[in-house]
Short mmCIF file of C-alpha atoms in Angstrom, two decimals:
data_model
loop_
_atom_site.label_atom_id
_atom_site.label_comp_id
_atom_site.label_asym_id
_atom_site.label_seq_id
_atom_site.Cartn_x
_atom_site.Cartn_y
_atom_site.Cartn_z
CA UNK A 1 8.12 25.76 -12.53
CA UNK A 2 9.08 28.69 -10.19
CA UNK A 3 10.58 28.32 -6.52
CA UNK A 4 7.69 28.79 -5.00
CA UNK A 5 5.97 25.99 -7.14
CA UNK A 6 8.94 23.74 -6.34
CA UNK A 7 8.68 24.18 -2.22
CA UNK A 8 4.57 23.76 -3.06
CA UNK A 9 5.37 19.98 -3.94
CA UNK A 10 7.95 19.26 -1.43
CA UNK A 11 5.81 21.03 1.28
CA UNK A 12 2.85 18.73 0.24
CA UNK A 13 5.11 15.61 -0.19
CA UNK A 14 6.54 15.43 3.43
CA UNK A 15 3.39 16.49 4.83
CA UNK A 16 1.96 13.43 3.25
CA UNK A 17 4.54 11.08 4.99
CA UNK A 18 3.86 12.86 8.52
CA UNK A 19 7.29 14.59 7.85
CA UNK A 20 8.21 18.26 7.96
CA UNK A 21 11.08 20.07 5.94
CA UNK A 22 11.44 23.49 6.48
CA UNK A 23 11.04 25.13 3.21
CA UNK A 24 13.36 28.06 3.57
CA UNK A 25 16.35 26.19 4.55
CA UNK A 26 15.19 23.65 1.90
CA UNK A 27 15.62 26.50 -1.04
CA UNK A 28 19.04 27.58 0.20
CA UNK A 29 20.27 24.85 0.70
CA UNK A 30 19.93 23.65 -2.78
CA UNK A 31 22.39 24.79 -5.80
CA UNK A 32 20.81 26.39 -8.73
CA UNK A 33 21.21 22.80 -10.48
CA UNK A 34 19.25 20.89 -7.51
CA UNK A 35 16.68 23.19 -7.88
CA UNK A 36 16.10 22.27 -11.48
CA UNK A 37 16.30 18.98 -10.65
CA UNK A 38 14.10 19.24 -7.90
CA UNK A 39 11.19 21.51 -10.54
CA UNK A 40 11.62 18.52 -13.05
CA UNK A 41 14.34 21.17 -14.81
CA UNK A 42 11.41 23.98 -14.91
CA UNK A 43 9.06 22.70 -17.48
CA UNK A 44 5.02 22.96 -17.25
CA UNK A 45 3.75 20.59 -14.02
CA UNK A 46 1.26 18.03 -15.42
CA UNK A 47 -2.12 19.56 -13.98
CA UNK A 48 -5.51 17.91 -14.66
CA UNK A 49 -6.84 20.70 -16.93
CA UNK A 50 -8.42 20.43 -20.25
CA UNK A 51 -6.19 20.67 -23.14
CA UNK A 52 -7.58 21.18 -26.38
CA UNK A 53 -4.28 19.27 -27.87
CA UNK A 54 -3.44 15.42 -27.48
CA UNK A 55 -1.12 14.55 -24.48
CA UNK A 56 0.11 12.47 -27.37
CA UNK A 57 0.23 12.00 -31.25
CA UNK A 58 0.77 8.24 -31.33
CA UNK A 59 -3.06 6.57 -31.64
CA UNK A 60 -4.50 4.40 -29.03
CA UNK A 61 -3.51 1.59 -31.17
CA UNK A 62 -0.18 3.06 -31.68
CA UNK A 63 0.43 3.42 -27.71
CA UNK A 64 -0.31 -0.26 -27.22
CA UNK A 65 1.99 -1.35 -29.34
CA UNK A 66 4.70 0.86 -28.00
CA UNK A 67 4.05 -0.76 -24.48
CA UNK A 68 4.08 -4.00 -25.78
CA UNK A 69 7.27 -3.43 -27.23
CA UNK A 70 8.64 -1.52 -24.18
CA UNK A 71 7.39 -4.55 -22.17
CA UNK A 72 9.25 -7.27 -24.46
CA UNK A 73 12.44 -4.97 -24.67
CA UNK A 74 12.00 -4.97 -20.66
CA UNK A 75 12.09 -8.71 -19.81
CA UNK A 76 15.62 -8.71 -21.31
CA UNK A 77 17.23 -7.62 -17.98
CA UNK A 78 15.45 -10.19 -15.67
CA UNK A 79 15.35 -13.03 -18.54
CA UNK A 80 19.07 -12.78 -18.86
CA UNK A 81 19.48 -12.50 -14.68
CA UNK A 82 16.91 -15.20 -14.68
CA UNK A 83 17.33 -17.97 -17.43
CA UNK A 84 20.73 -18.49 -16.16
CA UNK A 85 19.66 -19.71 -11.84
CA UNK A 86 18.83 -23.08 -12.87
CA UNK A 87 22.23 -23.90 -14.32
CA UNK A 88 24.62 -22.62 -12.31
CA UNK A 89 25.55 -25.40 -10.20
CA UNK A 90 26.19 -26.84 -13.93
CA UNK A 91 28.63 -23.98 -14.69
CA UNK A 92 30.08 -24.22 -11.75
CA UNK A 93 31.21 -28.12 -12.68
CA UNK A 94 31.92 -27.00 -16.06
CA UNK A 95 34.17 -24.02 -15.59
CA UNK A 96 35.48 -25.90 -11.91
CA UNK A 97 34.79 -22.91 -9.84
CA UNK A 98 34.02 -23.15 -6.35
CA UNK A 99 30.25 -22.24 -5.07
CA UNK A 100 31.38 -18.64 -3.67
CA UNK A 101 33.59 -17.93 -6.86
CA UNK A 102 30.50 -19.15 -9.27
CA UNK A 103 27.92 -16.81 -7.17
CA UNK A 104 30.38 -13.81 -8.45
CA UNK A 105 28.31 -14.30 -11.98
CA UNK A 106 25.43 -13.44 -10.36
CA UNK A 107 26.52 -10.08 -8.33
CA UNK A 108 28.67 -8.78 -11.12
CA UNK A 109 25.61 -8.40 -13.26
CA UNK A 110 23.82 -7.38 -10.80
CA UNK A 111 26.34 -4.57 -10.04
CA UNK A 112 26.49 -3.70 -13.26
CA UNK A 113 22.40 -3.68 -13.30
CA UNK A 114 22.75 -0.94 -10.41
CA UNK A 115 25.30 1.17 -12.25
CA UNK A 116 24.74 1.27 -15.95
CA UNK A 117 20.67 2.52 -16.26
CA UNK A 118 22.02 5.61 -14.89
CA UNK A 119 24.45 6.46 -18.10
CA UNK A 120 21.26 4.84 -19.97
CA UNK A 121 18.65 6.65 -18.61
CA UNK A 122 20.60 10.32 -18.96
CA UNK A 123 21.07 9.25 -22.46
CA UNK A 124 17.09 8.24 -23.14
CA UNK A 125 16.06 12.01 -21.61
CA UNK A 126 19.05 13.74 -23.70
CA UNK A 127 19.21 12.31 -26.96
CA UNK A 128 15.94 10.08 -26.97
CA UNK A 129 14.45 6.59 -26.35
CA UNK A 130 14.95 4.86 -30.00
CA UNK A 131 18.96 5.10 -30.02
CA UNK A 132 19.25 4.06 -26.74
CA UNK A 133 17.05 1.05 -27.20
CA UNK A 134 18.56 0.14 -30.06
CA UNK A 135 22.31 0.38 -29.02
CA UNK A 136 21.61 -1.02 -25.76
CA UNK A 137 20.10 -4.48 -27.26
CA UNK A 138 23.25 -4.67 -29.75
CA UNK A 139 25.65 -4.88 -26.53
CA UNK A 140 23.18 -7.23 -25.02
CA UNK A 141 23.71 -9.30 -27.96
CA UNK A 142 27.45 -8.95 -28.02
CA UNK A 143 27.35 -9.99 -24.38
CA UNK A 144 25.01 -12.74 -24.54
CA UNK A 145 27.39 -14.27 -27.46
CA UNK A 146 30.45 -13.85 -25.12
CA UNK A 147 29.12 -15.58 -22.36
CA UNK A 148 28.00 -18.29 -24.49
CA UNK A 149 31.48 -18.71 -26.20
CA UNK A 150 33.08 -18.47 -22.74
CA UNK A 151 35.47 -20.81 -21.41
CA UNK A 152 37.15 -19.90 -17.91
CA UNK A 153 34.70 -18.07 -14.82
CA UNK A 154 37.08 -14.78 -15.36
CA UNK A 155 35.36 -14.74 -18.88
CA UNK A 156 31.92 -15.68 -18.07
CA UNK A 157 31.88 -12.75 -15.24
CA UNK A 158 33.65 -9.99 -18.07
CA UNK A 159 30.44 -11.40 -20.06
CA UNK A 160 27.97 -10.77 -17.82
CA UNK A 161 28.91 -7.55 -17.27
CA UNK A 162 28.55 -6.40 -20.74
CA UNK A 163 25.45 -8.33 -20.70
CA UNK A 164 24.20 -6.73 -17.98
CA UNK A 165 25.54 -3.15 -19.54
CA UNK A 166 23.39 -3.57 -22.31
CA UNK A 167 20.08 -5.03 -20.90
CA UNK A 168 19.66 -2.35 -18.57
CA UNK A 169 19.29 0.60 -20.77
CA UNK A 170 14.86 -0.34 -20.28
CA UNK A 171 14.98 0.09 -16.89
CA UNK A 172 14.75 3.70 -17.32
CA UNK A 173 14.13 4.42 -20.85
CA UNK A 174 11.21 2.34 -20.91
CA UNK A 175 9.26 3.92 -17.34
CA UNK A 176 10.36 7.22 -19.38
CA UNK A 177 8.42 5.74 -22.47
CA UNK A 178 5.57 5.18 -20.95
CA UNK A 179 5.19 8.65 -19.39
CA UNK A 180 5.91 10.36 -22.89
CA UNK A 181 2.65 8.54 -24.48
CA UNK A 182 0.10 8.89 -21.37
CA UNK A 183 -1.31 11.69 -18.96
CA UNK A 184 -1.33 11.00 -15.48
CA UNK A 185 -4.33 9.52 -15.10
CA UNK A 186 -3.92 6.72 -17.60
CA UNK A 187 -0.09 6.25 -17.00
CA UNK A 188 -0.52 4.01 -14.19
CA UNK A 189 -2.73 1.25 -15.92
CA UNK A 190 -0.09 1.44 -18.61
CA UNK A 191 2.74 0.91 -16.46
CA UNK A 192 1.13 -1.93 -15.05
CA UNK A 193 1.56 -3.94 -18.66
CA UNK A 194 4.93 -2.53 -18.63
CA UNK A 195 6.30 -3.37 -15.29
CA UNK A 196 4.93 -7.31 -16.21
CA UNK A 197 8.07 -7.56 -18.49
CA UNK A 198 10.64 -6.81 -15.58
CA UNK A 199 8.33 -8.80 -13.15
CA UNK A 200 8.17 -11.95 -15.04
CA UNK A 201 11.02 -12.17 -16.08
CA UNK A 202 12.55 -13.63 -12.59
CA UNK A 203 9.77 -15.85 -12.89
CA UNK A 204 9.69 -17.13 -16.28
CA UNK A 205 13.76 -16.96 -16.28
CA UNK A 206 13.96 -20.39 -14.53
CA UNK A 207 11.17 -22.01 -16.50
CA UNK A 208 12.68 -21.38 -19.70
CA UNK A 209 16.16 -21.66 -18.67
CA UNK A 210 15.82 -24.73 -17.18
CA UNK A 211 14.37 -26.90 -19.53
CA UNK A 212 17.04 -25.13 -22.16
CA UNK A 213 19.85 -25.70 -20.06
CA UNK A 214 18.65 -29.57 -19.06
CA UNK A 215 17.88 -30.59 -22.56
CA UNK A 216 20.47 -28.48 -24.98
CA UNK A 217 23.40 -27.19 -22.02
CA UNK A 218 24.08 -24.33 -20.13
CA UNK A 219 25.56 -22.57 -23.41
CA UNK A 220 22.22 -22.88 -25.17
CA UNK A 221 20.48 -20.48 -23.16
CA UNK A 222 22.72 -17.63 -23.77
CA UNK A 223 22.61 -18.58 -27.54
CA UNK A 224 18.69 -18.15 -26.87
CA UNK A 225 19.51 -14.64 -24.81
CA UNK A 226 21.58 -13.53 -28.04
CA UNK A 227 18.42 -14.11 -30.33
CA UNK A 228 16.00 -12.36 -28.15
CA UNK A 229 18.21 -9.35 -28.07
CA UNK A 230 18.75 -9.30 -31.90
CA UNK A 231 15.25 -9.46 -32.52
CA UNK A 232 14.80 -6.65 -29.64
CA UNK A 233 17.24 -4.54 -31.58
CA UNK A 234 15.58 -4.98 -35.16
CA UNK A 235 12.37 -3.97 -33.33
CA UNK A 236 14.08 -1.08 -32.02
CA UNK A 237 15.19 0.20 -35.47
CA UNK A 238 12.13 -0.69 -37.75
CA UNK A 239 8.89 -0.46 -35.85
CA UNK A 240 9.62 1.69 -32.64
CA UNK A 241 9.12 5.29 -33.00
CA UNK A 242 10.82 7.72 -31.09
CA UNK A 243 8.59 9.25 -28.36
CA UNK A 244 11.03 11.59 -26.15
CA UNK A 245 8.04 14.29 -25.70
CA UNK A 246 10.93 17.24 -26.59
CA UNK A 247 11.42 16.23 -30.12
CA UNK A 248 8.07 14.60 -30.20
CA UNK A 249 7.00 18.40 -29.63
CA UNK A 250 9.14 19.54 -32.43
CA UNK A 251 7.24 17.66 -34.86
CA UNK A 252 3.73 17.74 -33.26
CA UNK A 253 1.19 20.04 -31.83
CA UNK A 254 0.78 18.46 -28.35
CA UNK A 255 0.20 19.61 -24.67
CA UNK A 256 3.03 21.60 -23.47
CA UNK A 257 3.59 19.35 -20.05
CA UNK A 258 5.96 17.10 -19.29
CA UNK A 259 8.82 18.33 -22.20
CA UNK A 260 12.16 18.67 -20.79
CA UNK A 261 14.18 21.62 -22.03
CA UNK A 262 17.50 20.90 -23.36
CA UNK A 263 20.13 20.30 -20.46
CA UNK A 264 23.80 21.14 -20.95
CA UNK A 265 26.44 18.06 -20.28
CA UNK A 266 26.75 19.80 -16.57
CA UNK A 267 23.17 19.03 -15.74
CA UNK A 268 23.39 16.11 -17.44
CA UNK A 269 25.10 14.18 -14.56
CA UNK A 270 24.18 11.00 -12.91
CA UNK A 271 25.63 11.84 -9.72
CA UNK A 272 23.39 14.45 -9.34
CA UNK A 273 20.57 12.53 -10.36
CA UNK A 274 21.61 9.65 -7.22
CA UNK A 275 21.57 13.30 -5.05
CA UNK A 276 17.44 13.40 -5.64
CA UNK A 277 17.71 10.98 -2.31
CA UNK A 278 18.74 14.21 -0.28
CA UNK A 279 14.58 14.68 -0.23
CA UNK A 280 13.51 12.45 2.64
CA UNK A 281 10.46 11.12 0.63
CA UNK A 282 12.38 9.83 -2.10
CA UNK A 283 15.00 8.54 0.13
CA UNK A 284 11.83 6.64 2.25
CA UNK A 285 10.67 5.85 -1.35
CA UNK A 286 13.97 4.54 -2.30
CA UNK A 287 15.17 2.55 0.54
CA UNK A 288 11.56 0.97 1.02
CA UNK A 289 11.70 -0.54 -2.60
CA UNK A 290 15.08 -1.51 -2.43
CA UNK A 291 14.80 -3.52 0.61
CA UNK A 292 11.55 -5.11 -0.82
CA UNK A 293 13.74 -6.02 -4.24
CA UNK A 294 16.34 -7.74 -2.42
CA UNK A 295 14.50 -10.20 -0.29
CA UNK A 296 12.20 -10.65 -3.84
CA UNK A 297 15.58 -10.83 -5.92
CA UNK A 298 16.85 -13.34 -2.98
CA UNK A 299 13.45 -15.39 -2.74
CA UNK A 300 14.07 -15.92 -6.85
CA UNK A 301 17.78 -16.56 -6.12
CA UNK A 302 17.03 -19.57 -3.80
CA UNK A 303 14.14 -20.77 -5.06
CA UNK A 304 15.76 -23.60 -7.38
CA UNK A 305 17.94 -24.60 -4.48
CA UNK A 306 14.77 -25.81 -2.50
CA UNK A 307 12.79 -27.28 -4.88
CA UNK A 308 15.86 -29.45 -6.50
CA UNK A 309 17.43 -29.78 -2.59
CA UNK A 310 14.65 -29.58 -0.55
CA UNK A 311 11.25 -31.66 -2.62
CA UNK A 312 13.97 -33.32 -4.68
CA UNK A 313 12.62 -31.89 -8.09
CA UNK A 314 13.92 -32.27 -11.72
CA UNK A 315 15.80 -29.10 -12.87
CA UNK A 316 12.97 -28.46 -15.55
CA UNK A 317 10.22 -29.20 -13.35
CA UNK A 318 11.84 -26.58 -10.71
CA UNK A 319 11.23 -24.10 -13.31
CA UNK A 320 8.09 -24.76 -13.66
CA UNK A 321 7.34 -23.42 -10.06
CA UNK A 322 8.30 -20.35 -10.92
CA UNK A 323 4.82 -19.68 -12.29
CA UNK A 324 3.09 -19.49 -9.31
CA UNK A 325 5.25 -16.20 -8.02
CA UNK A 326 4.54 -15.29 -12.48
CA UNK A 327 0.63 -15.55 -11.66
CA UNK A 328 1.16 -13.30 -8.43
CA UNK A 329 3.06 -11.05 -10.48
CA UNK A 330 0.51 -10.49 -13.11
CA UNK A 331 -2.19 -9.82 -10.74
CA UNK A 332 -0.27 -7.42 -8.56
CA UNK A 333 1.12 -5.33 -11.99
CA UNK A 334 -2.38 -4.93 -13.32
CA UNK A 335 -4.74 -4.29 -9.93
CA UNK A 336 -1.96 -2.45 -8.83
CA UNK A 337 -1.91 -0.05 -11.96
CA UNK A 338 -5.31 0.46 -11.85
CA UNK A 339 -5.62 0.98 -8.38
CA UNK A 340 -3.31 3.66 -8.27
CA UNK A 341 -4.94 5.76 -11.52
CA UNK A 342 -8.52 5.03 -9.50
CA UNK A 343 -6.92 6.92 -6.64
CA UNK A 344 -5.38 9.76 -8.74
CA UNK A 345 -9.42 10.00 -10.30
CA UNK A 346 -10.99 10.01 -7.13
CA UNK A 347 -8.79 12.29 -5.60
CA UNK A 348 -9.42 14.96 -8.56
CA UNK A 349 -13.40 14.61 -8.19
CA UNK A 350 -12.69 15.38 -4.43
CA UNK A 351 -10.86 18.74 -4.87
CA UNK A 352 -13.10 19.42 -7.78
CA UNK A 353 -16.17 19.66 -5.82
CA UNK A 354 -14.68 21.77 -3.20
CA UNK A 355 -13.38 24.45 -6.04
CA UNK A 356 -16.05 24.42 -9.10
CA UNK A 357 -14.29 25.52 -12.22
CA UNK A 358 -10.86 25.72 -10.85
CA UNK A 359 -7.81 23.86 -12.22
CA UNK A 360 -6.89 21.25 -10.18
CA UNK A 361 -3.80 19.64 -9.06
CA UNK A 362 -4.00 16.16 -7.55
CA UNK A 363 -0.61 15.41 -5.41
CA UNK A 364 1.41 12.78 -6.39
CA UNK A 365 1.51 10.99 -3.10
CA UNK A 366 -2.48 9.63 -3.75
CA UNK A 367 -0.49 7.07 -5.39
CA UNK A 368 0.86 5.53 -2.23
CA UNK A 369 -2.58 5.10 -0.36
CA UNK A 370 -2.42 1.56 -0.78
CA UNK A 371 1.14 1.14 -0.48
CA UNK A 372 0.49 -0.63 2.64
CA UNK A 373 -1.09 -3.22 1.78
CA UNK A 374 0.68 -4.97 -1.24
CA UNK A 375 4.39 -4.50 1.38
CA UNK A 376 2.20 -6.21 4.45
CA UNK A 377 1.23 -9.05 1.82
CA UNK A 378 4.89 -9.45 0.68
CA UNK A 379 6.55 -9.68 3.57
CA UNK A 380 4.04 -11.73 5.65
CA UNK A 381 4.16 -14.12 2.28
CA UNK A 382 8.02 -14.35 2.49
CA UNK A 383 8.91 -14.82 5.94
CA UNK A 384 5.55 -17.60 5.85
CA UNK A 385 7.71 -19.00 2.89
CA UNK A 386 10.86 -19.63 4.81
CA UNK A 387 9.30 -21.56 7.49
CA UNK A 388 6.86 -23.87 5.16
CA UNK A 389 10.30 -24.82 2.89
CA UNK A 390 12.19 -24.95 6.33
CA UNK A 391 10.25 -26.94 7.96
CA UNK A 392 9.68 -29.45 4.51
CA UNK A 393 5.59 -28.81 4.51
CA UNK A 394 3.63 -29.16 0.94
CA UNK A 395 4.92 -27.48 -1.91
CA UNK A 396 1.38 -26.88 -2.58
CA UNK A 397 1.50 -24.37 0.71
CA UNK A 398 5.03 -22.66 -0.90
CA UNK A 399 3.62 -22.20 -4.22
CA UNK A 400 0.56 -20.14 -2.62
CA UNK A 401 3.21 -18.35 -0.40
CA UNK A 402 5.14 -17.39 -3.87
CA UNK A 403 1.86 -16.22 -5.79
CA UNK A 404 1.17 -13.56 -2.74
CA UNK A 405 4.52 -12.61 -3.15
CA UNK A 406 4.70 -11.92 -6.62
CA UNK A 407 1.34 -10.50 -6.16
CA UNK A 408 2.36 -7.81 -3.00
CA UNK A 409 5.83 -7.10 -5.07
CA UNK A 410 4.25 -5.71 -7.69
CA UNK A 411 1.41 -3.72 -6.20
CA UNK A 412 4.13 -2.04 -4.52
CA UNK A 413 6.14 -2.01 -7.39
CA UNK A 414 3.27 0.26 -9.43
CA UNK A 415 2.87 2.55 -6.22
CA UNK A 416 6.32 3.88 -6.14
CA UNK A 417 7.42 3.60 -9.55
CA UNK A 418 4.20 5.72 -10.74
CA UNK A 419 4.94 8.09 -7.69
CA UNK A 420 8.64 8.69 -8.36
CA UNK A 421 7.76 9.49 -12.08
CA UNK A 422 4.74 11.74 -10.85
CA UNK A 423 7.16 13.66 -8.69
CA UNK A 424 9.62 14.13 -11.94
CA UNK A 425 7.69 14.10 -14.48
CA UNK A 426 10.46 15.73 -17.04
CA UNK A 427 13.40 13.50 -15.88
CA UNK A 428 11.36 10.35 -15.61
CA UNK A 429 13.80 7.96 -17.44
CA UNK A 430 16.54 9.24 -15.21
CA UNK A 431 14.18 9.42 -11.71
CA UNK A 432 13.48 5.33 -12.79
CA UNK A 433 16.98 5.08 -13.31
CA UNK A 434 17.77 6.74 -9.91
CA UNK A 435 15.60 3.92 -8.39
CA UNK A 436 16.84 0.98 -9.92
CA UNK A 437 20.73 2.29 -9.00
CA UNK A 438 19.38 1.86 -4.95
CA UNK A 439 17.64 -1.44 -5.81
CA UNK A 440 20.31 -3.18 -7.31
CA UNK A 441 23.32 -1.63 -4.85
CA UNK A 442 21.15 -3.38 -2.21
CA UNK A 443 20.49 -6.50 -4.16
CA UNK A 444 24.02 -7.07 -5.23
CA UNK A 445 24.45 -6.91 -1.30
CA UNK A 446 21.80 -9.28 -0.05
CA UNK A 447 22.41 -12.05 -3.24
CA UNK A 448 26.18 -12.47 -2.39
CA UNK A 449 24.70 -12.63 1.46
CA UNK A 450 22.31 -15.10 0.49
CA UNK A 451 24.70 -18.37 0.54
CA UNK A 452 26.30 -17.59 3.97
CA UNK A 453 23.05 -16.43 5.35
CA UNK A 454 21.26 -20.19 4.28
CA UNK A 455 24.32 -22.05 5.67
CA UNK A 456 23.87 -20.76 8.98
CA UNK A 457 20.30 -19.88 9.97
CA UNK A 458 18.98 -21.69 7.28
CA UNK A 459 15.31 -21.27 5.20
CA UNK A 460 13.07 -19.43 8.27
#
């Protein structure tokens, strides 16, 4: 894509936000580098034209498979985050750490969350998505077997952040999966059955890992980690093939969009990836997710601490709960990933019929039409949340409260993650990975927070 395509998209991105950016002083302000980042690295722009080729090789049957594998690979991360909540106060008697020493488990991995799918997600765009799935799950495993085998905090922490080094390789290489196999229009549907994996897993997490950890011990559900990710990696290495569209394209005749040239180690540099937020709609994209993430990464954090503490529930039965934000999850994923692919078709019909016969290019910011409304659900479901536990009314009324925000999380989950990946569609393993580095820097914030913010204002 040319400089004058490039300032095209960023023209037509602010102007979509009610921004302005000059584009002159946008071009020279930005180094030969930026600029390829900022062109997804010069490759063909995904247009809705007719191609004679497939977008992909891989059969419809084929593409369903790799999504379901992408999603199972996926829920590693927030199972692992996840399965571990409804023991901690267990740990914490075990290993005779203090609360605020014990909550150190949790923002270490989440740290390392922020940090690692950057290295990851470079990796999955440079060398391809197979390796890095399968590496990643083997020092999952290794981690989840330390932490198991761990007897003093210092060594539980070290754990969980090789743990957490390994499980979050999918946070970008799987988003970039998913955009290898489909076209636009399609892609957000798909990413709806992928995001369920890292959506449910904060949800399912405490079911599972509660009723482990009361009936076998807190050790048994890292033992149960360590088995998911070997069967992850075996998955990885027998029945996933490699879809990176560059050497995809090397072995297949396909549409020439969306293939990333090769990048020298230079390019190749996280830190310039995290300098994407210079562009004020990615930084408003950004900093809008990551401040939704927290309070929903909170919201799981303290959910076991008011059903056990608050309706007096057994640690299993706590877990159980969980479903209800689970449920809202899997409606918000799916309607949400439809919704946004309806938009993208509607949108295309509309400039169609004003230029018969014309190639068409729908913006990627018809994704975030209905933004609105899935954030507005969220937060008026959360802060509603805080008052009902705070004020002791039916768990019947908080379980309703956690569905609609499971539900509004990931609506506005498939909005911007389908938008970021629309804006870079060559680099969209490392754009994914880009997001889920301001995320989890913000969760890691608000979770250690979390404890000292409950003490003293309490639930509402």
């Amino acid at each position: 894509m040319n400089q004058q395509q490039s300032s095209r998209r960023q023209s037509a991105s602010v102007s979509s936000l009610n921004c302005s950016v000059d584009r002159a002083s946008t071009c020279r302000h930005l180094s030969a580098t930026e600029k390829s980042l900022a062109s997804s690295h010069g490759a063909k722009d995904e247009v809705d034209e007719v191609d004679e080729l497939p977008y992909s090789p891989f059969s419809a049957r084929m593409r369903a498979m790799i999504v379901v594998i992408t999603a199972l690979t996926g829920l590693v991360s927030p199972l692992s985050a996840n399965m571990y909540y409804p023991s901690i106060q267990t740990v914490r008697d075990d290993l005779h750490a203090t609360q605020s020493s014990i909550t150190w488990t949790v923002t270490a991995y989440v740290i390392a969350m922020a940090v690692f799918p950057l290295v990851w997600s470079n990796l999955a765009d440079q060398i391809g998505r197979k390796p890095v799935y399968a590496l990643s799950m083997l020092i999952f495993t290794c981690g989840s077997i330390g932490c198991a085998l761990s007897k003093t905090l210092a060594a539980l922490i070290a754990s969980r952040v090789v743990q957490s080094a390994g499980s979050s390789a999918v946070q970008g290489a799987g988003a970039g999966t998913i955009s290898d196999i489909y076209p636009r229009e399609k892609r957000g549907t798909a990413l709806g059955i992928y995001y369920l994996g890292p959506l449910l897993g904060p949800c399912l997490g405490p079911l599972v890992g509660g009723y482990i950890g009361e009936g076998a011990g807190w050790r048994w559900v890292f033992w149960t980690l360590a088995i998911w990710g070997g069967v992850m990696m075996a998955l990885a290495l027998f029945v996933l093939p490699e879809t990176h569209r560059r050497l995809v394209a090397a072995k297949h005749r396909i549409q020439q969009v969306s293939i990333p040239p090769h990048t020298t180690l230079r390019q190749n540099n996280p830190l310039l990836d995290i300098a994407t937020a210079r562009y004020p709609v990615i930084a408003l994209a950004m900093l809008h997710f990551a401040m939704l993430f927290g309070a929903y990464f909170t919201n799981a954090t303290g959910q076991p601490l008011a059903y056990e503490n608050v309706y007096a529930l057994r640690q299993g039965l706590s877990g159980v709960c969980f479903l209800a934000s689970g449920a809202g999850c899997i409606a918000g994923s799916v309607s949400g990933g439809r919704a946004t692919d309806l938009l993208l078709r509607r949108e295309r019909l509309a400039r169609e019929a004003k230029t018969p016969g014309a190639p068409v290019s729908v913006p990627a910011e018809a994704r975030l039409r209905l933004m609105w409304l899935g954030s507005a659900v969220f937060l008026a479901a959360f802060v509603a949340c805080g008052w009902l536990i705070e004020h002791r009314v039916s768990l019947g009324a908080v379980l309703v409260m956690q569905f609609l925000i499971g539900a509004g999380m990931a609506f506005t989950f498939q909005s911007l993650g389908g938008y970021v990946i629309d804006v870079f569609p060559t680099m969209s393993a490392r754009i994914t990975g880009v997001q889920n580095f301001w995320r989890s820097a913000w969760t890691a914030v608000i979770v250690q927070l979390f404890p000292t913010m409950l003490a003293n204002i309490g639930w509402g």
